[in-house]
Coordinates of C-alpha atoms and ligand atoms in Angstrom, one line a residue:
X1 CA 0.0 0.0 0.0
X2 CA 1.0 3.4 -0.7
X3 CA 1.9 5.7 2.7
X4 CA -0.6 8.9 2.6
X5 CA 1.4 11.7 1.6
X6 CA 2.3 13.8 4.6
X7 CA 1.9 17.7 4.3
X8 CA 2.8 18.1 7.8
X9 CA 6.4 19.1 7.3
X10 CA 5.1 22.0 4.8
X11 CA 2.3 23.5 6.8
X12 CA 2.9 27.1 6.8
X13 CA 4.3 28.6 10.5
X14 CA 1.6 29.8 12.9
X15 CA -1.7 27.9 11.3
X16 CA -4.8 28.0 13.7
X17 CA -5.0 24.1 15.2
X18 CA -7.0 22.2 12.4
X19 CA -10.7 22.4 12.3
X20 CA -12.9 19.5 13.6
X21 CA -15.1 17.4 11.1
X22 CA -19.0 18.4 10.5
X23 CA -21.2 16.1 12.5
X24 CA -24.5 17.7 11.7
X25 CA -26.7 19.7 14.1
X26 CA -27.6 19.2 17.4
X27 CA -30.8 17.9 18.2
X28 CA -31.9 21.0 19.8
X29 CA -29.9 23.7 18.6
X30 CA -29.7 27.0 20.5
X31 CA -26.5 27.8 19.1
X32 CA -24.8 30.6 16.0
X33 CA -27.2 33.3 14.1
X34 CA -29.2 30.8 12.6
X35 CA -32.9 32.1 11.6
X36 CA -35.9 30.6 11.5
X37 CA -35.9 28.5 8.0
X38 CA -40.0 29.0 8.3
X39 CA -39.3 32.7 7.4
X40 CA -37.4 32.3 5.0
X41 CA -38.8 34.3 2.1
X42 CA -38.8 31.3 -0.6
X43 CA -41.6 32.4 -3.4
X44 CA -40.3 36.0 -3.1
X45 CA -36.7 34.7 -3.8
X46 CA -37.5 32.4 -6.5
X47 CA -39.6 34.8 -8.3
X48 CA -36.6 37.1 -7.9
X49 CA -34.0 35.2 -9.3
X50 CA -36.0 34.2 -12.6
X51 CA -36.7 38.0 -13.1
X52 CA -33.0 39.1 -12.8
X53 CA -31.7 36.2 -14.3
X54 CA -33.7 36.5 -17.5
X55 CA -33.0 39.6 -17.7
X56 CA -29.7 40.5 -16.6
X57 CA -28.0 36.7 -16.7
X58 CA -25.5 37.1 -19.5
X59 CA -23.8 40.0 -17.5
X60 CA -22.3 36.8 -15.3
X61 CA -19.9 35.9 -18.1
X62 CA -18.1 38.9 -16.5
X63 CA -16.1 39.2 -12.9
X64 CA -18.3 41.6 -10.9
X65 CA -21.3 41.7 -13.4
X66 CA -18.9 44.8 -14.7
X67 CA -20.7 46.7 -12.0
X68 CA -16.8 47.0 -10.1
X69 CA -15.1 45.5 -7.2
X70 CA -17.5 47.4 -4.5
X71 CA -20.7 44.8 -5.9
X72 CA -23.5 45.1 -7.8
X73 CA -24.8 48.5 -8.2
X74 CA -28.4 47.9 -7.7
X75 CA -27.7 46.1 -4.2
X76 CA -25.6 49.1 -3.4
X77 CA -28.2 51.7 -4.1
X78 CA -31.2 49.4 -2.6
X79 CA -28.8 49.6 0.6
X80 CA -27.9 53.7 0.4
X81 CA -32.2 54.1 0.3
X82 CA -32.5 51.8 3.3
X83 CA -29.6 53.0 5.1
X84 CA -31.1 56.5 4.7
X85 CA -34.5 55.8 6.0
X86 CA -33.9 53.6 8.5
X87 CA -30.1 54.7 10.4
X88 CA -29.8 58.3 8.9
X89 CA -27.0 57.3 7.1
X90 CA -26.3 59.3 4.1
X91 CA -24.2 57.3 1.9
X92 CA -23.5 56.8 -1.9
X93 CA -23.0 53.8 -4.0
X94 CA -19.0 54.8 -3.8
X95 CA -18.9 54.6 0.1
X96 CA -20.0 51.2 0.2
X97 CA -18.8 47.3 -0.1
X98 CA -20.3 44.7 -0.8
X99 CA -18.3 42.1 0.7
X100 CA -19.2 37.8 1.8
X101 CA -21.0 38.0 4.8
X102 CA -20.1 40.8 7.5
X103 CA -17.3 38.1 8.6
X104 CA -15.5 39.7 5.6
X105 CA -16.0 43.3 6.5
X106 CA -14.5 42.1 10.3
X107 CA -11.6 40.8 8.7
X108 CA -11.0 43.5 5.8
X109 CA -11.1 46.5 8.6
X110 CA -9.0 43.8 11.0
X111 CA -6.3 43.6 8.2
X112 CA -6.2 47.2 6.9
X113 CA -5.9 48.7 10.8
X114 CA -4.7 45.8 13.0
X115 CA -1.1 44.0 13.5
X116 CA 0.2 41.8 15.7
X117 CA 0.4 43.5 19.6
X118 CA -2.0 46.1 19.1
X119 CA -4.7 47.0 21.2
X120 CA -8.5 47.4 20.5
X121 CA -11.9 48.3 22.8
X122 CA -14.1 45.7 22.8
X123 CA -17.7 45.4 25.0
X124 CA -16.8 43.0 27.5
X125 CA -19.9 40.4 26.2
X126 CA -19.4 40.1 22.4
X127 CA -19.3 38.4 19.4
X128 CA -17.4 35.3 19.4
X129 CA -16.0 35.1 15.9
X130 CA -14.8 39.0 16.2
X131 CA -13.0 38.1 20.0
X132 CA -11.8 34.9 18.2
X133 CA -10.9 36.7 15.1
X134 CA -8.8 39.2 17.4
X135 CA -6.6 36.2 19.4
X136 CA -6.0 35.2 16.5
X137 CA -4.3 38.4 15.1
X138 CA -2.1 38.6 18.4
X139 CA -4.2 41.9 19.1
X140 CA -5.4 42.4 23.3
X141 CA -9.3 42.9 23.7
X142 CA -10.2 44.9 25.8
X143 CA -13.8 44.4 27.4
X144 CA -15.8 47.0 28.5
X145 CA -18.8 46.3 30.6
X146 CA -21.9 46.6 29.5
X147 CA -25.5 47.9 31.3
X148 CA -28.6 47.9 30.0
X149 CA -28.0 50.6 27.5
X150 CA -25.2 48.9 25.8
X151 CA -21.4 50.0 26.2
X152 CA -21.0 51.6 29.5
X153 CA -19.6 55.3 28.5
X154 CA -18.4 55.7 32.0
X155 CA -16.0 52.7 31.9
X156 CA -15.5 53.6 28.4
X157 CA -13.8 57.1 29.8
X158 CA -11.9 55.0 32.3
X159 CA -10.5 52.3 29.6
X160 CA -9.2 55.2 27.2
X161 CA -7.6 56.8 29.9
X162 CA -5.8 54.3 31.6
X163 CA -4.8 52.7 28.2
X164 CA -3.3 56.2 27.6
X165 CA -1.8 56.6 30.5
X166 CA 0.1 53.6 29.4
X167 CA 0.8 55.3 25.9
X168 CA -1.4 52.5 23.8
X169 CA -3.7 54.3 21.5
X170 CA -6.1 51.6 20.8
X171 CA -7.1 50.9 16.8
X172 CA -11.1 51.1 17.1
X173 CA -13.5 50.9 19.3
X174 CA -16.0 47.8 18.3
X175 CA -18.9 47.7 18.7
X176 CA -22.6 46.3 18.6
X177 CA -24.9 49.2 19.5
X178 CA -28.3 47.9 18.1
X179 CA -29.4 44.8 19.5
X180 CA -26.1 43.9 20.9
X181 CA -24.7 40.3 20.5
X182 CA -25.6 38.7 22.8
X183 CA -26.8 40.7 25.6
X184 CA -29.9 42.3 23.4
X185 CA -29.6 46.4 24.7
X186 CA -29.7 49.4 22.2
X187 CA -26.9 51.6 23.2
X188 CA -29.4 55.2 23.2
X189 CA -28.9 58.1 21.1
X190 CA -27.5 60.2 24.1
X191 CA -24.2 57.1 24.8
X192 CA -24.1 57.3 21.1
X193 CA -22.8 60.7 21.1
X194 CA -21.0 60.5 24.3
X195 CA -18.7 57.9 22.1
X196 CA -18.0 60.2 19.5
X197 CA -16.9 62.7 22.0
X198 CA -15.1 60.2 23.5
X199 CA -13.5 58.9 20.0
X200 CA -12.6 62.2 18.9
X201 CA -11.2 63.3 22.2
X202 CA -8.6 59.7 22.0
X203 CA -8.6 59.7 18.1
X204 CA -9.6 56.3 18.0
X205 CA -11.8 55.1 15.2
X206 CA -15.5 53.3 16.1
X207 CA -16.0 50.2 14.2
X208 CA -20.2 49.5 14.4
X209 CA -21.3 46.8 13.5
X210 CA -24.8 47.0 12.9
X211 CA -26.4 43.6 12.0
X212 CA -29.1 42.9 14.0
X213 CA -30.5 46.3 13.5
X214 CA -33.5 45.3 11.6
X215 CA -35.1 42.7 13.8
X216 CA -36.4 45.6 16.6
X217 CA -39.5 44.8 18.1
X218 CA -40.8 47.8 17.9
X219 CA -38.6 49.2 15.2
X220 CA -37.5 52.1 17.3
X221 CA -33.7 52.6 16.2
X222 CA -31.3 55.6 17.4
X223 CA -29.3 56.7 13.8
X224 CA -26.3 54.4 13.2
X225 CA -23.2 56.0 14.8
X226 CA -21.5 56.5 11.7
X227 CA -24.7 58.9 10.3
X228 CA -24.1 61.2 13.8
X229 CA -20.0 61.5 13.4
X230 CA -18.7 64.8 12.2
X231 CA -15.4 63.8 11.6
X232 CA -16.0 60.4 9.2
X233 CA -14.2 58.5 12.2
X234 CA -16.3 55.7 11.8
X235 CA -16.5 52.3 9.8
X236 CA -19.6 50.7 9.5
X237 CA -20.4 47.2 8.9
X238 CA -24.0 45.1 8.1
X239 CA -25.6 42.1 7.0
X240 CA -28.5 40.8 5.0
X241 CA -27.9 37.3 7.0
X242 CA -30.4 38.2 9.9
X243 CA -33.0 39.9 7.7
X244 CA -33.3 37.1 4.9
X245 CA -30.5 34.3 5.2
X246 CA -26.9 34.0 6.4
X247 CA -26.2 31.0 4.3
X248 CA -26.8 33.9 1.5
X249 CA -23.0 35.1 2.8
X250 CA -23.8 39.2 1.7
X251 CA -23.2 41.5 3.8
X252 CA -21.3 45.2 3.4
X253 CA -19.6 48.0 4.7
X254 CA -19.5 51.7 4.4
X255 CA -16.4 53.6 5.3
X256 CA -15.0 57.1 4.0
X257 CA -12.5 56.2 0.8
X258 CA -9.4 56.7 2.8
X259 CA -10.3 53.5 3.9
X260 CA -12.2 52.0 1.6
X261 CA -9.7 52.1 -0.6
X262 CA -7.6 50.1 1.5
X263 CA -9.8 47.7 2.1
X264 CA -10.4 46.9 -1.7
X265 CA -6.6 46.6 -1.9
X266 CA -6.8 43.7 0.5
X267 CA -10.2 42.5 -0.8
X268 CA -8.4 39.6 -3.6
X269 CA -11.7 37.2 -4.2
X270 CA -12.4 39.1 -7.5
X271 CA -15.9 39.8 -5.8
X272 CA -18.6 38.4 -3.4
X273 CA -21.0 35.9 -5.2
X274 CA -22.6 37.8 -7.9
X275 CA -26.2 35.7 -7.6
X276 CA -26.9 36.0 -4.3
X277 CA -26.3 40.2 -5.0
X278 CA -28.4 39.9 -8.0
X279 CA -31.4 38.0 -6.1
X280 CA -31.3 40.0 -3.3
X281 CA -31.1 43.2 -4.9
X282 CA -34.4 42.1 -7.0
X283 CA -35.7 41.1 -3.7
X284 CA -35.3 43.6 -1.6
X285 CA -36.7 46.5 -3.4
X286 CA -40.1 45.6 -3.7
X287 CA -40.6 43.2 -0.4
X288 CA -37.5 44.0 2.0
X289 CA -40.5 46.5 4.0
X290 CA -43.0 43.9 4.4
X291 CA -40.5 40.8 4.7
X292 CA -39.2 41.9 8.1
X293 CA -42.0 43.0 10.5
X294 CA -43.5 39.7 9.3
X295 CA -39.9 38.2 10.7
X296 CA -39.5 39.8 13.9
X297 CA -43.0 39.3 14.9
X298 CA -42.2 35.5 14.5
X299 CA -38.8 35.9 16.1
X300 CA -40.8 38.0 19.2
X301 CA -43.2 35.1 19.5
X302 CA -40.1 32.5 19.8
X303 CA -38.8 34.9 22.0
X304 CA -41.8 34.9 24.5
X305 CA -41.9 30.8 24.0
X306 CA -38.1 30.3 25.2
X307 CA -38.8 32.8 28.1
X308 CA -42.0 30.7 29.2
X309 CA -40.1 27.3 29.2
X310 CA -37.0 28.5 30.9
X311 CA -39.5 30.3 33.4
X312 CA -41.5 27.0 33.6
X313 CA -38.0 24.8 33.8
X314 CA -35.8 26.2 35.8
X315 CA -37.4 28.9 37.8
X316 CA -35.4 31.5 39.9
X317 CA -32.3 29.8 38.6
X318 CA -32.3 31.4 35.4
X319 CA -32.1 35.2 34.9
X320 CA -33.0 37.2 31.7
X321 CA -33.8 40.6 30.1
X322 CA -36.2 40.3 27.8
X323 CA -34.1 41.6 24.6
X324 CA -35.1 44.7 22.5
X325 CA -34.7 42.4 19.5
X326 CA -32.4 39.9 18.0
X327 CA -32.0 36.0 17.9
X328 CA -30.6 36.1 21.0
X329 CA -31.3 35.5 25.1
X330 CA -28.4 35.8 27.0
X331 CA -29.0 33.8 30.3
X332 CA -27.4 33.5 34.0
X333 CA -27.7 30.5 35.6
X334 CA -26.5 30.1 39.4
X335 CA -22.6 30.9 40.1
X336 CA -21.8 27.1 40.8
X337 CA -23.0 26.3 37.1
X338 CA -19.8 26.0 35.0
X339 CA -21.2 26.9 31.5
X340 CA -18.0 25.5 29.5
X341 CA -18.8 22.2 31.5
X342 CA -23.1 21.8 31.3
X343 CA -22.3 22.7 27.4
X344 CA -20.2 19.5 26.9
X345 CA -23.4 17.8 29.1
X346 CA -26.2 18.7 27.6
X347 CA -24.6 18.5 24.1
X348 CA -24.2 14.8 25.0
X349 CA -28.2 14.9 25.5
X350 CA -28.2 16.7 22.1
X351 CA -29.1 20.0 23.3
X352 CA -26.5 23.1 21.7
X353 CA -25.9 25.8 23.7
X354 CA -23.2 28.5 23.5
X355 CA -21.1 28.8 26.8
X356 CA -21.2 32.6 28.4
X357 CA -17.0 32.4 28.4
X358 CA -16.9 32.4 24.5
X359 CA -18.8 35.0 24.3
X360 CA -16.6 37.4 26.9
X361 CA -13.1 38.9 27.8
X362 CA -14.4 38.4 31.6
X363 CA -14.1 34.7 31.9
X364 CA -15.6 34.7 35.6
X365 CA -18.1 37.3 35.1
X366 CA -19.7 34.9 32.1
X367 CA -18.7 31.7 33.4
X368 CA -22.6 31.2 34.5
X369 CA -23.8 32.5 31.7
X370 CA -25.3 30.9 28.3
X371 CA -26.1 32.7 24.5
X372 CA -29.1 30.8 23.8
X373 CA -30.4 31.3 19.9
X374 CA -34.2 31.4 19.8
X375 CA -34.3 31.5 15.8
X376 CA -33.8 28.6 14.6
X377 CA -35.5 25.8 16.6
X378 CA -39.3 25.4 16.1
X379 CA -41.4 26.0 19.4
X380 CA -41.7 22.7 20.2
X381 CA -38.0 22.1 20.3
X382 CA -37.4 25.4 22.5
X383 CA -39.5 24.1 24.8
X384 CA -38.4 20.4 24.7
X385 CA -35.0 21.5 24.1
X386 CA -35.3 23.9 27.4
X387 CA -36.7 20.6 29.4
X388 CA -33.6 18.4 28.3
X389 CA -31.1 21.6 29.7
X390 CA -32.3 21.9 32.7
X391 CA -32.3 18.2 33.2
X392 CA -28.9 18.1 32.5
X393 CA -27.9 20.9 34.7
X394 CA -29.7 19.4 37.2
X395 CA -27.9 16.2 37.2
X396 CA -24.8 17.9 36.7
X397 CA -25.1 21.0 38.8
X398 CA -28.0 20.5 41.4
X399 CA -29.8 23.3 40.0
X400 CA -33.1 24.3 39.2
X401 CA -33.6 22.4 42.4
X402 CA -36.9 21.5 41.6
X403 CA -39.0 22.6 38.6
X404 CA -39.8 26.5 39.5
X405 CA -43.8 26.0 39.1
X406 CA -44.5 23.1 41.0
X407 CA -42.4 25.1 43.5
X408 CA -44.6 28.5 43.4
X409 CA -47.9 26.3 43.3
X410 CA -46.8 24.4 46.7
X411 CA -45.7 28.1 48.5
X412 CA -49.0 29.7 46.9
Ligands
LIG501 C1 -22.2 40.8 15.7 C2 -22.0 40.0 14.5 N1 -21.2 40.4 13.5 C3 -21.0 39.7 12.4 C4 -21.6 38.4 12.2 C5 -21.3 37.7 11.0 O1 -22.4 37.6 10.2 P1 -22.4 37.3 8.6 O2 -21.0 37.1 8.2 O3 -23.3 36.2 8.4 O4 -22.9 38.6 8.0 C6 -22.4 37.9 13.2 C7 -23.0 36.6 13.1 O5 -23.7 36.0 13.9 C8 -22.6 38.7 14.4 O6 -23.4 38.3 15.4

């Protein structure tokens, strides 16, 4: 028999440690920014990508439907309209990207402002893939906590300081101001521009990243804070992944040309899939308006359903706000329940959960805490799914002690 061929000796120096296999979904999956696949909007999509394809197909023959290595110009305007209405952002077709999923635009602002041993803000709870995306770059996070408006500005004030102090000017300042990941606040209008001061006064750039901000309850949104800067100190970042479909992979960015033109130096794939920017761009016109109140109302009502089991199943154990919108419930169990650990439990029962500690630079503050994603599983598997948790941390971690209702109904 032939030995394999080994590639070991020829891996290039500092890889990430190889990636595990795919073994399919959980059972019950709490876990990533899934969305609901009953919302997704199939007929409207379909009928959309006859239309543009008949008419506009043969412009595929050509890299970047010769619309230019920012995307397809009819996506880009669709977005400047919406941007306008809905986050006060007043933007042209030149100041924006389209780029493959807003994982791109995290690593083409990363790579244009970030090297190795730098130092960027961060709020203490965040997005795993930008905290992971950060180690990975050798850069320091650093967290600051959160309230329940978002980004505190007071610990903001102390973090620039003291990092100054130190003589670090920190690269940006990230992020999630509308329906935070995971924690659900909308930082208010007022923070908002307390964090421009605050930018302009340390000359440190805000990165937003803004892509939850169209599945708000009651679709009450301050402006984006790149629409209230004087100064064009801001680089802003979205996503069509929450509003239609992330496995879509379009999402964009809008940034002033000193840095856009950087990042399109850096940006080498010869453009973001050109189908999915032509469907949605058909799409969207016409339906993006009615699509998403018809989406968040569902999302609200899976909301209320995971609130009502984990109310039902683990009582005074488990701690929530109700978020302001989102996919997202961001939970604190008891402080003897090791998140890291009743993840590896439950997803033995076949329940997925994402551990608090992923999800923070404060490992003890979140070490209690879970993300739980209320998106994606059907209401019957939220609340079967919410059972089989609290089983498992029952067994594992003696809590809930009993299950919370049978508990009021004997003390009533
Ligand atoms: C805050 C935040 N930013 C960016 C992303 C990446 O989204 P996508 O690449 O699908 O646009 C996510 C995904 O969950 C997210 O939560």
């Amino acid at each position: 028999m032939t030995a394999a061929f080994d590639f070991a000796p020829l891996l290039a120096a500092d890889l990430p440690p190889p990636a595990a296999k795919w073994t399919g979904l959980a059972k019950f999956s709490f876990i990533g920014g899934n969305n609901d696949p009953e919302q997704v909007p199939l007929d409207g999509l379909i009928g959309a990508m006859s239309a543009v394809l008949g008419r506009e197909g043969k412009n595929l023959a050509t890299y970047n439907l010769a619309h230019g290595p920012q995307g397809y110009l009819p996506l880009r305007e669709f977005l400047c309209a919406k941007l306008k209405r809905d986050a006060g952002i007043k933007a042209t077709s030149d100041d924006l990207m389209i780029v493959s999923g807003s994982l791109q635009a995290l690593d083409l602002v990363n790579h244009t402002l970030l090297s190795r041993g730098d130092t960027v803000i961060v709020e203490q709870e965040t997005y795993q893939g930008s905290l992971n995306r950060l180690t990975r770059l050798g850069v320091k996070a650093v967290g600051v906590p959160l309230d329940g408006d978002g980004m505190r500005m007071d610990a903001l004030a102390a973090a620039l300081a003291d990092l100054r102090s130190r003589g670090i000017r920190p690269k940006y300042i990230y992020t999630i101001p509308t329906v935070q990941n995971p924690t659900g606040s909308i930082m208010p209008e007022a923070h908002r521009l307390e964090m421009l001061k605050l930018s302009q006064e340390y000359g440190v750039p805000i990165f937003e990243d803004d892509c939850y901000a169209d599945l708000i309850w009651d679709r009450k949104r301050p402006p984006a804070i790149y629409a209230m800067a004087k100064n064009g100190g801001v680089i802003h970042i979205g996503s069509f992944s929450k509003s239609i479909a992330p496995a879509l992979r379009v999402g964009f960015i809008v940034a002033p040309w000193e840095m856009m033109s950087r990042m399109l130096a850096l940006k080498t794939d010869a453009g973001s899939g050109a189908l999915e920017q032509m469907v949605l761009a058909e799409y969207c016109s016409p339906h993006f308006a009615t699509h998403v109140p018809k989406l968040t109302k569902g999302l609200r009502a899976k909301l209320d359903t995971l609130m009502e089991a984990l109310n039902e199943q683990f009582g005074t154990s488990a701690e929530f706000e109700a978020p302001k919108g989102g996919i997202f419930l961001w939970v604190k169990l008891p402080d003897n329940v090791d998140t890291l650990k009743l993840y590896q439990a439950a997803l033995a029962a076949g329940v997925a959960i994402n551990p608090g500690p992923e999800w923070s630079t404060n490992k003890a503050h979140s070490g209690c805490r879970l993300r739980l994603c209320f998106a994606s599983p059907s209401a019957t598997q939220i609340r079967e799914g919410v059972a089989v948790l609290a089983d498992v941390c029952r067994k594992e971690f003696g809590v809930p002690v009993r299950i919370a209702n049978v508990e009021r109904a004997s003390r009533a």
